[in-house]
Amino acid sequence: MFAVIKTGGKQYKVAKDDIILVERLPGDAGAAVSIDDVLMVSNGKDQTIGAPLVSGASVAATILDQPRGDKIIVFKKNRRKNYRRRAGHRQDLTVLRITSILAGGKKSTKAAAKAETTAPAKAEPAKSKATAKTAAETAPAKTAPAKKAPAKKASARKPAATAKASSAGKTAAKRPADKTSKGKE
């Protein structure tokens, strides 16, 4: 039997006699703790999935220790601004041993869960069809959305060596005749 619990903003899959490391919980070593935020309970055959929590389910645990985590360095820097800040942080933690998992609420298999999710979905479209027809009849016809301009392709640019060679020939051909030659004619 296992359960998925939520504590300290994180989710943990736990079974009986597991030892887990979680965010700090109030209490001293040896104290009993009950976690009521159970997201899922499974006993191998049946699974109960909460929406979002399983009603009546809880996980009992005992606190083994209240240590602090390893030190991490928090370093902030803005380049070229002479801004540097360095700080250390050690997270407060709790070591738990799971003593029991109490399952509550109704049990459902995967097939029953699928049937429950599909049955309400079929009932709702019948209601929405009638409202959709009236909305479609009353609303004016919509125009097609405007098309976006095509994106420019990167392959349109020529390599630098080819561009120089082709530009030299083009400029010579486009260059007008010398002013001195026009005056003499």
Coordinates of C-alpha atoms in Angstrom, one line a residue, residues 21-179:
L21 CA 13.2 14.2 4.2
V22 CA 10.7 17.0 4.0
E23 CA 10.5 20.8 4.7
R24 CA 10.4 21.7 8.4
L25 CA 7.3 20.6 10.3
P26 CA 6.6 21.8 13.8
G27 CA 7.4 19.3 16.6
D28 CA 10.3 17.6 18.4
A29 CA 12.0 14.3 17.7
G30 CA 9.7 11.4 18.6
A31 CA 6.5 13.4 18.2
A32 CA 3.7 12.0 16.0
V33 CA 2.6 13.9 13.0
S34 CA -0.5 13.4 10.8
I35 CA -0.5 14.6 7.2
D36 CA -4.0 15.1 5.8
D37 CA -3.0 16.4 2.3
V38 CA -3.3 13.0 0.6
L39 CA -3.5 13.1 -3.2
M40 CA -3.8 9.4 -3.9
V41 CA -4.0 6.1 -2.1
S42 CA -3.4 2.7 -3.6
N43 CA -3.4 -0.8 -2.1
G44 CA -2.2 -2.7 -5.2
K45 CA -5.6 -3.5 -6.7
D46 CA -7.7 -0.4 -6.0
Q47 CA -6.7 3.2 -6.4
T48 CA -8.4 6.2 -4.9
I49 CA -7.5 9.5 -6.6
G50 CA -8.5 12.7 -5.0
A51 CA -9.9 15.8 -6.7
P52 CA -7.6 17.4 -5.4
L53 CA -7.5 15.5 -2.1
V54 CA -8.8 12.1 -0.9
S55 CA -11.4 12.8 1.7
G56 CA -10.9 11.0 5.0
A57 CA -7.4 9.8 4.1
S58 CA -4.4 10.6 6.2
V59 CA -0.8 9.5 6.7
A60 CA 0.7 9.1 10.2
A61 CA 4.4 9.6 10.8
T62 CA 6.9 10.2 13.6
I63 CA 9.6 12.8 13.6
L64 CA 13.0 11.3 13.8
D65 CA 15.2 14.4 13.5
Q66 CA 15.1 18.1 12.7
P67 CA 18.3 18.7 10.8
R68 CA 19.4 21.5 8.5
G69 CA 20.3 20.9 4.9
D70 CA 23.6 21.5 3.2
K71 CA 24.7 25.1 2.7
I72 CA 24.1 26.6 -0.7
I73 CA 25.6 29.8 -2.1
V74 CA 23.3 32.4 -3.5
F75 CA 25.3 34.7 -5.8
K76 CA 23.9 37.7 -7.6
K77 CA 25.8 39.7 -10.1
N78 CA 25.1 42.5 -12.6
R79 CA 28.0 42.7 -15.1
R80 CA 29.6 46.0 -15.7
K81 CA 27.8 47.6 -12.7
N82 CA 30.1 46.6 -9.9
Y83 CA 27.2 44.7 -8.2
R84 CA 27.9 41.5 -6.5
R85 CA 26.1 39.9 -3.5
R86 CA 27.0 36.6 -1.9
A87 CA 24.8 34.9 0.7
G88 CA 24.6 31.4 2.1
H89 CA 21.4 29.4 2.9
R90 CA 20.7 26.3 4.9
Q91 CA 17.2 24.9 4.7
D92 CA 15.4 23.6 7.8
L93 CA 14.3 20.0 7.3
T94 CA 12.4 17.2 9.1
V95 CA 13.2 13.5 8.8
L96 CA 9.9 11.5 9.0
R97 CA 9.2 7.7 9.3
I98 CA 5.8 6.8 7.9
T99 CA 4.0 4.6 10.5
S100 CA 0.6 4.1 8.8
I101 CA -1.5 5.0 5.9
L102 CA -5.2 5.4 6.6
A103 CA -7.3 5.2 3.4
G104 CA -10.7 6.9 3.4
G105 CA -13.3 7.8 0.8
K106 CA -14.6 5.6 -1.9
K107 CA -12.3 3.1 -3.7
S108 CA -12.3 3.0 -7.5
T109 CA -10.3 1.1 -10.1
K110 CA -8.9 2.7 -13.2
A111 CA -11.8 1.5 -15.3
A112 CA -14.3 3.0 -12.9
A113 CA -12.4 6.2 -12.8
K114 CA -12.5 6.4 -16.6
A115 CA -16.3 5.7 -16.6
E116 CA -16.9 8.4 -14.0
T117 CA -15.0 11.0 -16.1
T118 CA -16.7 10.0 -19.4
A119 CA -20.3 9.8 -18.0
P120 CA -20.5 13.5 -17.0
A121 CA -18.8 14.6 -20.2
K122 CA -21.6 12.9 -22.3
A123 CA -24.4 14.5 -20.3
E124 CA -23.1 18.1 -20.6
P125 CA -22.9 18.4 -24.4
A126 CA -26.7 17.8 -24.7
K127 CA -27.3 20.9 -22.7
S128 CA -24.6 22.9 -24.5
K129 CA -26.0 21.9 -28.0
A130 CA -29.2 23.8 -27.3
T131 CA -27.4 26.9 -26.1
A132 CA -24.8 26.6 -28.9
K133 CA -27.6 26.7 -31.6
T134 CA -29.2 29.7 -30.1
A135 CA -25.9 31.5 -29.8
A136 CA -25.0 30.6 -33.4
E137 CA -28.4 31.8 -34.7
T138 CA -28.2 35.1 -32.9
A139 CA -24.5 36.0 -33.5
P140 CA -23.5 37.6 -36.8
A141 CA -21.3 35.6 -39.2
K142 CA -17.6 35.9 -38.4
T143 CA -15.1 36.8 -41.1
A144 CA -12.0 34.7 -41.6
P145 CA -9.0 35.8 -39.6
A146 CA -6.3 37.8 -41.5
K147 CA -3.3 35.9 -42.6
K148 CA 0.1 36.7 -41.3
A149 CA 2.8 38.0 -43.5
P150 CA 5.3 35.2 -44.5
A151 CA 8.5 35.2 -42.5
K152 CA 11.7 36.2 -44.2
K153 CA 14.0 33.4 -45.0
A154 CA 17.6 33.4 -43.8
S155 CA 18.8 31.7 -47.0
A156 CA 18.0 34.8 -49.1
R157 CA 21.3 36.4 -48.0
K158 CA 24.3 35.6 -50.1
P159 CA 27.7 34.6 -48.7
A160 CA 30.1 37.5 -48.3
A161 CA 32.6 36.4 -51.0
T162 CA 29.8 36.0 -53.6
A163 CA 28.2 39.3 -52.7
K164 CA 31.5 41.2 -53.3
A165 CA 32.1 39.6 -56.6
S166 CA 28.6 40.2 -57.9
S167 CA 28.4 43.8 -56.6
A168 CA 31.7 44.7 -58.3
G169 CA 30.3 43.7 -61.7
K170 CA 26.9 45.4 -61.1
T171 CA 28.3 48.7 -60.1
A172 CA 30.5 48.9 -63.2
A173 CA 27.6 48.2 -65.5
K174 CA 25.3 50.7 -63.7
R175 CA 27.9 53.5 -63.5
P176 CA 27.0 56.3 -65.9
A177 CA 29.6 57.5 -68.4
D178 CA 32.2 60.1 -67.3
K179 CA 31.0 63.7 -67.2

